Backbone as CSV, one residue per row, in Angstrom:
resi,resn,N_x,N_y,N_z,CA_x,CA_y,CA_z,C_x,C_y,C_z
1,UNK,-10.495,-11.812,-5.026,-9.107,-12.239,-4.865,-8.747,-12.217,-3.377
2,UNK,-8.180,-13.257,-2.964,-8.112,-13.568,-1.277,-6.318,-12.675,-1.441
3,UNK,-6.217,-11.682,-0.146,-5.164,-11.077,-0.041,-4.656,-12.079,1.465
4,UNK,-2.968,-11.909,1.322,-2.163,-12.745,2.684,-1.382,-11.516,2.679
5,UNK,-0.633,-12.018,4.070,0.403,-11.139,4.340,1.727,-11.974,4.532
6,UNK,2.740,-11.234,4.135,3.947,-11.877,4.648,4.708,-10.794,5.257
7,UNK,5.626,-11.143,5.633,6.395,-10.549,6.439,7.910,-10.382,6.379
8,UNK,8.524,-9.027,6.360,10.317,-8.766,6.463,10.631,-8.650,7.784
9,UNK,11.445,-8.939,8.182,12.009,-9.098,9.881,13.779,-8.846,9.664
10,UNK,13.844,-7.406,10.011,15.196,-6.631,10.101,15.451,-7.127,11.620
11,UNK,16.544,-7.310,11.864,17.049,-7.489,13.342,18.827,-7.123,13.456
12,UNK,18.802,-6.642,14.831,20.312,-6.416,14.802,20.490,-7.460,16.184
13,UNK,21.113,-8.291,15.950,21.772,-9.328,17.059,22.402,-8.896,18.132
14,UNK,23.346,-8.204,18.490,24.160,-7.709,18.590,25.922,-8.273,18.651
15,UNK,25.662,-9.617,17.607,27.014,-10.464,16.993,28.495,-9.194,16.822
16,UNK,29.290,-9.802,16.925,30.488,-9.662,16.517,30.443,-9.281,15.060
17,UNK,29.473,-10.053,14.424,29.557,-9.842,13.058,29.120,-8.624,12.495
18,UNK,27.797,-8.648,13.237,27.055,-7.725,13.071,27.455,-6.197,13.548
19,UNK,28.250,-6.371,14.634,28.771,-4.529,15.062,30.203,-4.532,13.764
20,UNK,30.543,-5.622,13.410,31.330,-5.151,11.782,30.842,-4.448,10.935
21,UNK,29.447,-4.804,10.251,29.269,-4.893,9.279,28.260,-3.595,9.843
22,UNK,28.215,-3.130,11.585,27.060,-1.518,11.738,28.199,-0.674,11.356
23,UNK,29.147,-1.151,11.708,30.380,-0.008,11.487,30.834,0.577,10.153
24,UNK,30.060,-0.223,9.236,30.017,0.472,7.435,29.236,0.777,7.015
25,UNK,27.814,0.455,7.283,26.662,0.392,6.721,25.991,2.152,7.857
26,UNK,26.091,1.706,9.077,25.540,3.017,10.072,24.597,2.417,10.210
27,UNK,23.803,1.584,9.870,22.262,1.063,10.014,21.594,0.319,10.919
28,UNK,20.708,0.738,11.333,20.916,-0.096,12.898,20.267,-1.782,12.889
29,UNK,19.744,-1.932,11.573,19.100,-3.689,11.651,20.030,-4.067,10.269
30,UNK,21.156,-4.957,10.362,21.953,-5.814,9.720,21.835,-7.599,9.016
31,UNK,20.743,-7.725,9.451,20.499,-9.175,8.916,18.463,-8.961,8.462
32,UNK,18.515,-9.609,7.626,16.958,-9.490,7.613,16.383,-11.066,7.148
33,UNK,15.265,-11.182,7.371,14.958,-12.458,7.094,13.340,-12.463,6.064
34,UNK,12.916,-13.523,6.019,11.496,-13.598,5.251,10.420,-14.431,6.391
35,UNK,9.382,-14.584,6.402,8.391,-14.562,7.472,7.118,-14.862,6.581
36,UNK,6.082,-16.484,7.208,5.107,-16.359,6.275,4.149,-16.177,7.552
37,UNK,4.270,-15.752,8.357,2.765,-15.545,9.999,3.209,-14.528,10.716
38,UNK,2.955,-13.629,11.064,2.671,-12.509,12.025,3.653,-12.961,13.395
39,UNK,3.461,-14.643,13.673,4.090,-15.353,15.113,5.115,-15.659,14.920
40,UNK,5.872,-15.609,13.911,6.849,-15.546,13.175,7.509,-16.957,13.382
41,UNK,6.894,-17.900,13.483,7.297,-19.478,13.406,7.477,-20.232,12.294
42,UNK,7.737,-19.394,11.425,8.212,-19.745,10.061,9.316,-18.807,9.194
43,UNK,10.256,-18.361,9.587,11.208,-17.723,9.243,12.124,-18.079,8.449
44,UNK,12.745,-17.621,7.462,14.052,-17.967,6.660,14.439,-17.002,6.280
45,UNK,16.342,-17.565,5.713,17.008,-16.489,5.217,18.270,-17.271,5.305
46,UNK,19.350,-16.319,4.764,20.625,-16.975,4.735,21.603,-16.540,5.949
47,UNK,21.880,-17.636,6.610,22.758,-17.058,7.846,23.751,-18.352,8.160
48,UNK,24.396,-17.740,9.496,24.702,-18.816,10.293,24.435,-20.396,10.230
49,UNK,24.727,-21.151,10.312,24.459,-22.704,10.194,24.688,-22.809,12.006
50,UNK,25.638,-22.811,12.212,26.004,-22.683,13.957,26.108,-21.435,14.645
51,UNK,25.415,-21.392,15.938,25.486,-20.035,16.663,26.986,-19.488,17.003
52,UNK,27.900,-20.581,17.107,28.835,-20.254,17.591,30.488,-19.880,16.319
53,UNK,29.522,-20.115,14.969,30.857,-20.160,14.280,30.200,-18.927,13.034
54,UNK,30.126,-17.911,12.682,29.633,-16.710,12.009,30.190,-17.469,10.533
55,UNK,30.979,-18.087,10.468,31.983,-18.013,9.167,31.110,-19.350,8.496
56,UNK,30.376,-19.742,9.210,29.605,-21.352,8.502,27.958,-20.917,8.017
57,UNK,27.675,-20.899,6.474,26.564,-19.963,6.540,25.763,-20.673,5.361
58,UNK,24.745,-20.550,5.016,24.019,-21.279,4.079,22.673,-20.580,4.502
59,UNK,21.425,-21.345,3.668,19.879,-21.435,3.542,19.696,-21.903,5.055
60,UNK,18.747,-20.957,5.876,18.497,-21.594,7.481,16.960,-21.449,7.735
61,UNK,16.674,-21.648,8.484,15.442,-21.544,8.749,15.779,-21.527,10.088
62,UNK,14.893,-20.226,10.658,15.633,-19.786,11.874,14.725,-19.867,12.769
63,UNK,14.914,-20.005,13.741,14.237,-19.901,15.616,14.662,-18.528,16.213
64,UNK,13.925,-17.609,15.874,13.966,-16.207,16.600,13.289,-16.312,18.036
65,UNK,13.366,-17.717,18.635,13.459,-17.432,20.385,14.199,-18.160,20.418
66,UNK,15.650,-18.028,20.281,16.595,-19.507,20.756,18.275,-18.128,19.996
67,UNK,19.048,-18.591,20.978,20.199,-17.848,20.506,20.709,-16.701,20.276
68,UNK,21.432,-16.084,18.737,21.469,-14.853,19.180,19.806,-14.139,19.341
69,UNK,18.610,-14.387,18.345,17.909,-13.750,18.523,17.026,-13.406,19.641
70,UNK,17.571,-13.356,21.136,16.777,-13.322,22.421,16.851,-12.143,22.883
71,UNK,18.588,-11.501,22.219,18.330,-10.176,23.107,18.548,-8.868,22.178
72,UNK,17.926,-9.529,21.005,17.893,-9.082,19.219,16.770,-7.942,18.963
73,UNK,17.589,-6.571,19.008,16.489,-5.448,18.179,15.530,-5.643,17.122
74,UNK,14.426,-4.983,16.565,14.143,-5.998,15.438,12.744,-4.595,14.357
75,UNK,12.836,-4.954,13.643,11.901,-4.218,12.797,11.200,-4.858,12.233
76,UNK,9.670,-5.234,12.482,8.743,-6.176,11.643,7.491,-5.143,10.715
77,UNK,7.746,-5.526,9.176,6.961,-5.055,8.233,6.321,-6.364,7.513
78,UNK,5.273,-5.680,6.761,4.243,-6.491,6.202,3.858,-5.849,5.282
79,UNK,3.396,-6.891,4.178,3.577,-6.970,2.444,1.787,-7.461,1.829
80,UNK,1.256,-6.945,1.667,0.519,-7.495,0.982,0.428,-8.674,-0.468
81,UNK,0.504,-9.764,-0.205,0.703,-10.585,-1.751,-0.938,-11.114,-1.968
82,UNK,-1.257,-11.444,-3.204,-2.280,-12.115,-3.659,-2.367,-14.247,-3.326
83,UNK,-2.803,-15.158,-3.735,-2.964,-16.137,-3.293,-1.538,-16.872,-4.212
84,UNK,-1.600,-16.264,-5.388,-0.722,-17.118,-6.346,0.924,-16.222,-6.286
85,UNK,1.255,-14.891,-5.752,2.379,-14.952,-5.470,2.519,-15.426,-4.353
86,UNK,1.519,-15.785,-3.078,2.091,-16.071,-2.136,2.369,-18.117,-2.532
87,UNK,2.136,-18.518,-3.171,2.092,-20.063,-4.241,3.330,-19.826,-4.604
88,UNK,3.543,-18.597,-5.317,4.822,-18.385,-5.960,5.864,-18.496,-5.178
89,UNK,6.023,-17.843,-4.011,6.886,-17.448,-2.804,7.256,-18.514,-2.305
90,UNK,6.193,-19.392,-1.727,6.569,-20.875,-1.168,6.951,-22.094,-2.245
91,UNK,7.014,-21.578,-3.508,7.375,-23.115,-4.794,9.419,-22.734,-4.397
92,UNK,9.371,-21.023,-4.808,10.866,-20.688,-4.746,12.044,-21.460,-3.939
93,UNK,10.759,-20.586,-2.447,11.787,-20.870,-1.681,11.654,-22.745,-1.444
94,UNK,10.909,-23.294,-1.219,10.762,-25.046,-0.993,12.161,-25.329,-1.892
95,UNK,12.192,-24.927,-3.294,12.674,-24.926,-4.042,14.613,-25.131,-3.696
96,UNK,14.422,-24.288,-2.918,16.252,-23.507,-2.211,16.079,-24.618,-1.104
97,UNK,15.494,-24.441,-0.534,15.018,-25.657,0.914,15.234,-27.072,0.433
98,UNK,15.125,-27.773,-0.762,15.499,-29.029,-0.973,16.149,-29.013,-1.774
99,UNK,17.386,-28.082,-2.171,18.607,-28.517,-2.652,19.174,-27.150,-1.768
100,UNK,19.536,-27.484,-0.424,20.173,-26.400,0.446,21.283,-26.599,0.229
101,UNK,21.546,-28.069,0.285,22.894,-28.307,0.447,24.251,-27.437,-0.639
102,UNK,23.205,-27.584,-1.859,24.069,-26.866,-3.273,24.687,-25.497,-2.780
103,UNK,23.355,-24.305,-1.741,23.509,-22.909,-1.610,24.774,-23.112,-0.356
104,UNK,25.324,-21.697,-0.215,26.206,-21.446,0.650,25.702,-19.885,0.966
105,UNK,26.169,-19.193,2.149,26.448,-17.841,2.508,27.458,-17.088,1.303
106,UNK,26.878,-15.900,0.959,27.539,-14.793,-0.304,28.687,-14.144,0.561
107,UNK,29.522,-14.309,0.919,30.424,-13.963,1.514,31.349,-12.808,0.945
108,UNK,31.555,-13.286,-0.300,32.227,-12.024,-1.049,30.710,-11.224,-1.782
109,UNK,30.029,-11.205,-1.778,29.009,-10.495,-2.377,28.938,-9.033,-0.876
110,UNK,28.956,-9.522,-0.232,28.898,-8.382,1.066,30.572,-7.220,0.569
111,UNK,31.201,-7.762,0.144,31.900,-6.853,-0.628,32.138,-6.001,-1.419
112,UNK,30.899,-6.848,-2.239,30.648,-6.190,-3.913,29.488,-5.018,-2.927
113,UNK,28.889,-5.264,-2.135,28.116,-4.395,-1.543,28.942,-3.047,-1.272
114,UNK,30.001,-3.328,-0.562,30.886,-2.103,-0.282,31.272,-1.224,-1.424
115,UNK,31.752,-1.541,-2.338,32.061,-1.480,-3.516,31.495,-0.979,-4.648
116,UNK,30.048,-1.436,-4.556,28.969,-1.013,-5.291,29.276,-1.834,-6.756
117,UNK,29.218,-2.908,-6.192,29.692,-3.814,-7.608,29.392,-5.343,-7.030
118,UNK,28.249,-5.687,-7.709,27.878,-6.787,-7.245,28.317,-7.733,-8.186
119,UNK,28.514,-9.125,-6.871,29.308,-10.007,-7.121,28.386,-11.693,-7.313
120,UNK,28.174,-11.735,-8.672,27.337,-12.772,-9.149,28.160,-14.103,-8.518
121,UNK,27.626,-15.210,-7.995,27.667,-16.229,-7.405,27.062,-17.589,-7.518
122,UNK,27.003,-18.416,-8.062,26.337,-19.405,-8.607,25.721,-19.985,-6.906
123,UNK,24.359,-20.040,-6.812,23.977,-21.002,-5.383,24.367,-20.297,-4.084
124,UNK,24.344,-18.734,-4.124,25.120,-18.296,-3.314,24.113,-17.077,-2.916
125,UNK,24.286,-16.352,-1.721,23.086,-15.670,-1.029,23.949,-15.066,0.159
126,UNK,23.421,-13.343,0.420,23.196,-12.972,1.524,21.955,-12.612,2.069
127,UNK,21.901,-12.315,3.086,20.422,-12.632,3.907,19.232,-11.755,2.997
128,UNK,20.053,-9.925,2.473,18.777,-9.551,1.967,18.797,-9.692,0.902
129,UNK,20.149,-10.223,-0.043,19.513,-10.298,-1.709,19.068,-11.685,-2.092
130,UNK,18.880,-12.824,-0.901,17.821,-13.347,-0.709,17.042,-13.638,-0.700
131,UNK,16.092,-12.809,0.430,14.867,-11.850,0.831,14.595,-11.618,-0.983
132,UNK,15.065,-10.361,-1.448,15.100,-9.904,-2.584,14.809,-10.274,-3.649
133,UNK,15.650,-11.700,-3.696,15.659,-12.470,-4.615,14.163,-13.448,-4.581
134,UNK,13.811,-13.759,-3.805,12.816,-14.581,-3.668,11.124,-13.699,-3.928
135,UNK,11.445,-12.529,-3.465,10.172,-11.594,-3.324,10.635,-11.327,-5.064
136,UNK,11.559,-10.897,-5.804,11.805,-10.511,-7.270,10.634,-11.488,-8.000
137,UNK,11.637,-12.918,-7.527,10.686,-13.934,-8.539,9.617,-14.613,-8.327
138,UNK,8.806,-13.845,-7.221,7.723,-14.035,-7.212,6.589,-12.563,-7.456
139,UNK,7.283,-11.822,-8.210,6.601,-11.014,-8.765,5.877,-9.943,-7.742
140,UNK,6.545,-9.934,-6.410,5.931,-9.196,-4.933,6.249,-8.083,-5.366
141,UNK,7.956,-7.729,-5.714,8.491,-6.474,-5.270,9.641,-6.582,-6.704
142,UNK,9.575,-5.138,-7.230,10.632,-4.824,-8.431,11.443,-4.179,-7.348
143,UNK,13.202,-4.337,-8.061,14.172,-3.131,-7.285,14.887,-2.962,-8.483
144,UNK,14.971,-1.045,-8.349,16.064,-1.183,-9.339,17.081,-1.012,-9.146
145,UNK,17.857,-1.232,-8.375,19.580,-1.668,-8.270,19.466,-3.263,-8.637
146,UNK,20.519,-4.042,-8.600,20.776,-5.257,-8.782,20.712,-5.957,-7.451
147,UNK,20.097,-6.851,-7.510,19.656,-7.990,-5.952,21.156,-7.636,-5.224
148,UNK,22.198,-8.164,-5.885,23.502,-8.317,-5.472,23.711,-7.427,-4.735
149,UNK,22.812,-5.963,-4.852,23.393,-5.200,-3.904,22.650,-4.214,-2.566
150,UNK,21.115,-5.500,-2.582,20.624,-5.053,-2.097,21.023,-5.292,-0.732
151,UNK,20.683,-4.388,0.394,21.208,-4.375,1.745,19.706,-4.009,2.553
152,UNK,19.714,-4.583,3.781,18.368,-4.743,4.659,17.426,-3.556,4.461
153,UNK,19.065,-2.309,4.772,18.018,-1.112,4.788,17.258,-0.804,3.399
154,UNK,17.959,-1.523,2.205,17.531,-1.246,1.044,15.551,-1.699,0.839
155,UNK,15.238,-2.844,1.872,14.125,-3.371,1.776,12.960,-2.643,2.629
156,UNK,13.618,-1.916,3.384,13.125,-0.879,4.102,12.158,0.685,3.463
157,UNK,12.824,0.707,2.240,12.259,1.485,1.521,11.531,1.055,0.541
158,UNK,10.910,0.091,0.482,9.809,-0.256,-0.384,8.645,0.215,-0.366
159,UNK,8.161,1.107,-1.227,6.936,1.837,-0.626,5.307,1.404,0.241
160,UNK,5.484,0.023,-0.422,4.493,-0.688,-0.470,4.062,-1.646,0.651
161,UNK,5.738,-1.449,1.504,5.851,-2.203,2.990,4.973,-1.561,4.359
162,UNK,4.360,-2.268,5.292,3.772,-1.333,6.572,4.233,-1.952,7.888
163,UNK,5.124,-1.296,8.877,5.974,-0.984,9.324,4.806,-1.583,10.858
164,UNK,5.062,-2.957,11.059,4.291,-3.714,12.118,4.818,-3.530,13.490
165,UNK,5.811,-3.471,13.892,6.496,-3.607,15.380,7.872,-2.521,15.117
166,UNK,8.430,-2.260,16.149,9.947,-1.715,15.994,10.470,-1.622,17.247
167,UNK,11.458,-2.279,17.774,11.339,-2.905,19.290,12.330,-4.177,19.465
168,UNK,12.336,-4.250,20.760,13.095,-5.797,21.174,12.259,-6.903,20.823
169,UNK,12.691,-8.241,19.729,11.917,-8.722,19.313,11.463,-9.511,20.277
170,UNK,12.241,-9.924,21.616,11.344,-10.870,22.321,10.073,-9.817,22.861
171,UNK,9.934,-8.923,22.786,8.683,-7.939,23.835,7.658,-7.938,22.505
172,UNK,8.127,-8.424,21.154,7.057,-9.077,20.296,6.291,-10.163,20.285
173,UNK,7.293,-10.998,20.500,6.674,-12.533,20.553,5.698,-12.602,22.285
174,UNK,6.298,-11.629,22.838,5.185,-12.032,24.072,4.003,-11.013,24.176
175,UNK,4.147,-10.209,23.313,2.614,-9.526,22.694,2.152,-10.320,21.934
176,UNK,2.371,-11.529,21.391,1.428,-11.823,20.191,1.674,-13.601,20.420
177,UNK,1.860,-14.023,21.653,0.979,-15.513,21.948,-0.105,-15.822,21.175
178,UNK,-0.472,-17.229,20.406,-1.119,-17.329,19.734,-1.387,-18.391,20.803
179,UNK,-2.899,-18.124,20.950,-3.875,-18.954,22.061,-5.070,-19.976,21.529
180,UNK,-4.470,-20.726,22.167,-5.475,-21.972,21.748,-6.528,-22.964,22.859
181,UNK,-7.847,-23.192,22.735,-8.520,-23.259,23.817,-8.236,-24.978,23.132
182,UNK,-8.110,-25.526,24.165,-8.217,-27.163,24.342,-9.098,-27.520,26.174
183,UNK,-9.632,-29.222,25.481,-10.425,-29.616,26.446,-9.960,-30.518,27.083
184,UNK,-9.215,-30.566,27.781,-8.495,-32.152,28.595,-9.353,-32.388,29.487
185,UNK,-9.360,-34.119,29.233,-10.249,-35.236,30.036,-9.672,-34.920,31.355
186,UNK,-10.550,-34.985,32.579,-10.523,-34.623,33.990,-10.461,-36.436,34.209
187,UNK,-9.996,-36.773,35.847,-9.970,-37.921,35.931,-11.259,-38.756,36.010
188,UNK,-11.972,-37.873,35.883,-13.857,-38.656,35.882,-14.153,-38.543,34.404
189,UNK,-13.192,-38.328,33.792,-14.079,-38.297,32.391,-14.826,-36.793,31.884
190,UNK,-14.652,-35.860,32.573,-15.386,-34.900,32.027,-14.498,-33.754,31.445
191,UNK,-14.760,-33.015,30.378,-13.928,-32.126,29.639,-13.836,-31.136,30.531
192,UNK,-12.722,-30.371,30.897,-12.230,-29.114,31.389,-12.069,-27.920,30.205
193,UNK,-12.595,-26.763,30.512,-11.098,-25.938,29.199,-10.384,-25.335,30.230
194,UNK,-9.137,-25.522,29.400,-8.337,-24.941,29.911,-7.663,-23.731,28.557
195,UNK,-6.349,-22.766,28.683,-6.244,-21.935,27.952,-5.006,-22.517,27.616
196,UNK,-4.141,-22.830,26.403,-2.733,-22.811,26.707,-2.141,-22.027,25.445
197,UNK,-1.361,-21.893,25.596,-0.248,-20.777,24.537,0.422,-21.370,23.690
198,UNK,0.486,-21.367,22.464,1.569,-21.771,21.783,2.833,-20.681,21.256
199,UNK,3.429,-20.909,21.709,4.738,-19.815,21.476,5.952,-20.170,19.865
């Protein structure tokens, strides 16, 4: 059986939104996302739609070198899945990804969080019952509270998670350049290597 890894990515921005929502919780990483590469160039989760408007939120697929995430704390763990939940993982989410438009940001569900009373939502998502939700139905990870009320730090305690980076996430991404040797034609025709980076 071929084993993959995926990846949880806790981060604290340091948003407006986010020193709200440290100020109830105490926790120091407030948004979390899902991750299918180590280089983390494949990220999702439910957030923001625009950097500049917190209140506009849906299914994103995010650029953790661009915006708030540049000067973004961050906690990276890793999951062991088999070939067919990680099949499973990517049908889900593709799944949410081509009818995005339907989902929105759980806005009152971050309430039911406070509350301890989760708040069912038709097409509706916060970043970790999400996460949650997607790892549930793909058979990765059981929780027993209700998705609705799961919270970042809640994913944090999964026993089964291993705890990859913990750090400023850009001093990640520039530990872990993924390098690629290419041969460009010289003006006589002859191959050079050269080294270049893909970031």
């Amino acid at each position: 059986m071929t084993e993959k890894q995926v990846y949880i990515l806790l981060t604290n921005t340091g948003s407006l939104l986010t020193k709200l929502i440290k100020l109830y919780t105490k926790k120091p990483y407030n948004h979390s996302s899902i991750a299918f590469d180590q280089h983390l160039s494949e990220v999702y989760s439910f957030g923001r739609k625009t950097a500049r408007n917190p209140f506009i939120g849906g299914f994103v697929k995010e650029d953790v070198r661009m915006g708030l995430f540049k000067h973004a704390d961050c906690a990276i763990y890793s999951i062991t899945v088999s070939e067919s939940q990680l099949q499973n993982l990517r049908h889900y989410l593709q799944e949410i990804e081509a009818q995005q438009k339907q989902y929105r940001y759980n806005f009152l569900g971050l309430f039911g969080v406070m509350f301890n009373r989760p708040l069912k939502r038709k097409n509706a998502f916060f970043c970790s019952q999400f996460v949650a939700y997607i790892l549930n139905k793909s058979t990765i990870m059981k929780f027993e509270k209700p998705l609705g009320l799961i919270a970042p730090y809640d994913l944090q305690c999964v026993s089964n998670l291993h705890l990859v980076y913990e750090g400023k996430l850009k001093d990640y991404q520039n530990e872990n350049k993924a390098e690629m040797v290419c041969y460009p034609v010289t003006e006589k025709g002859v191959f050079s290597p050269s080294l270049l980076y893909l970031r």
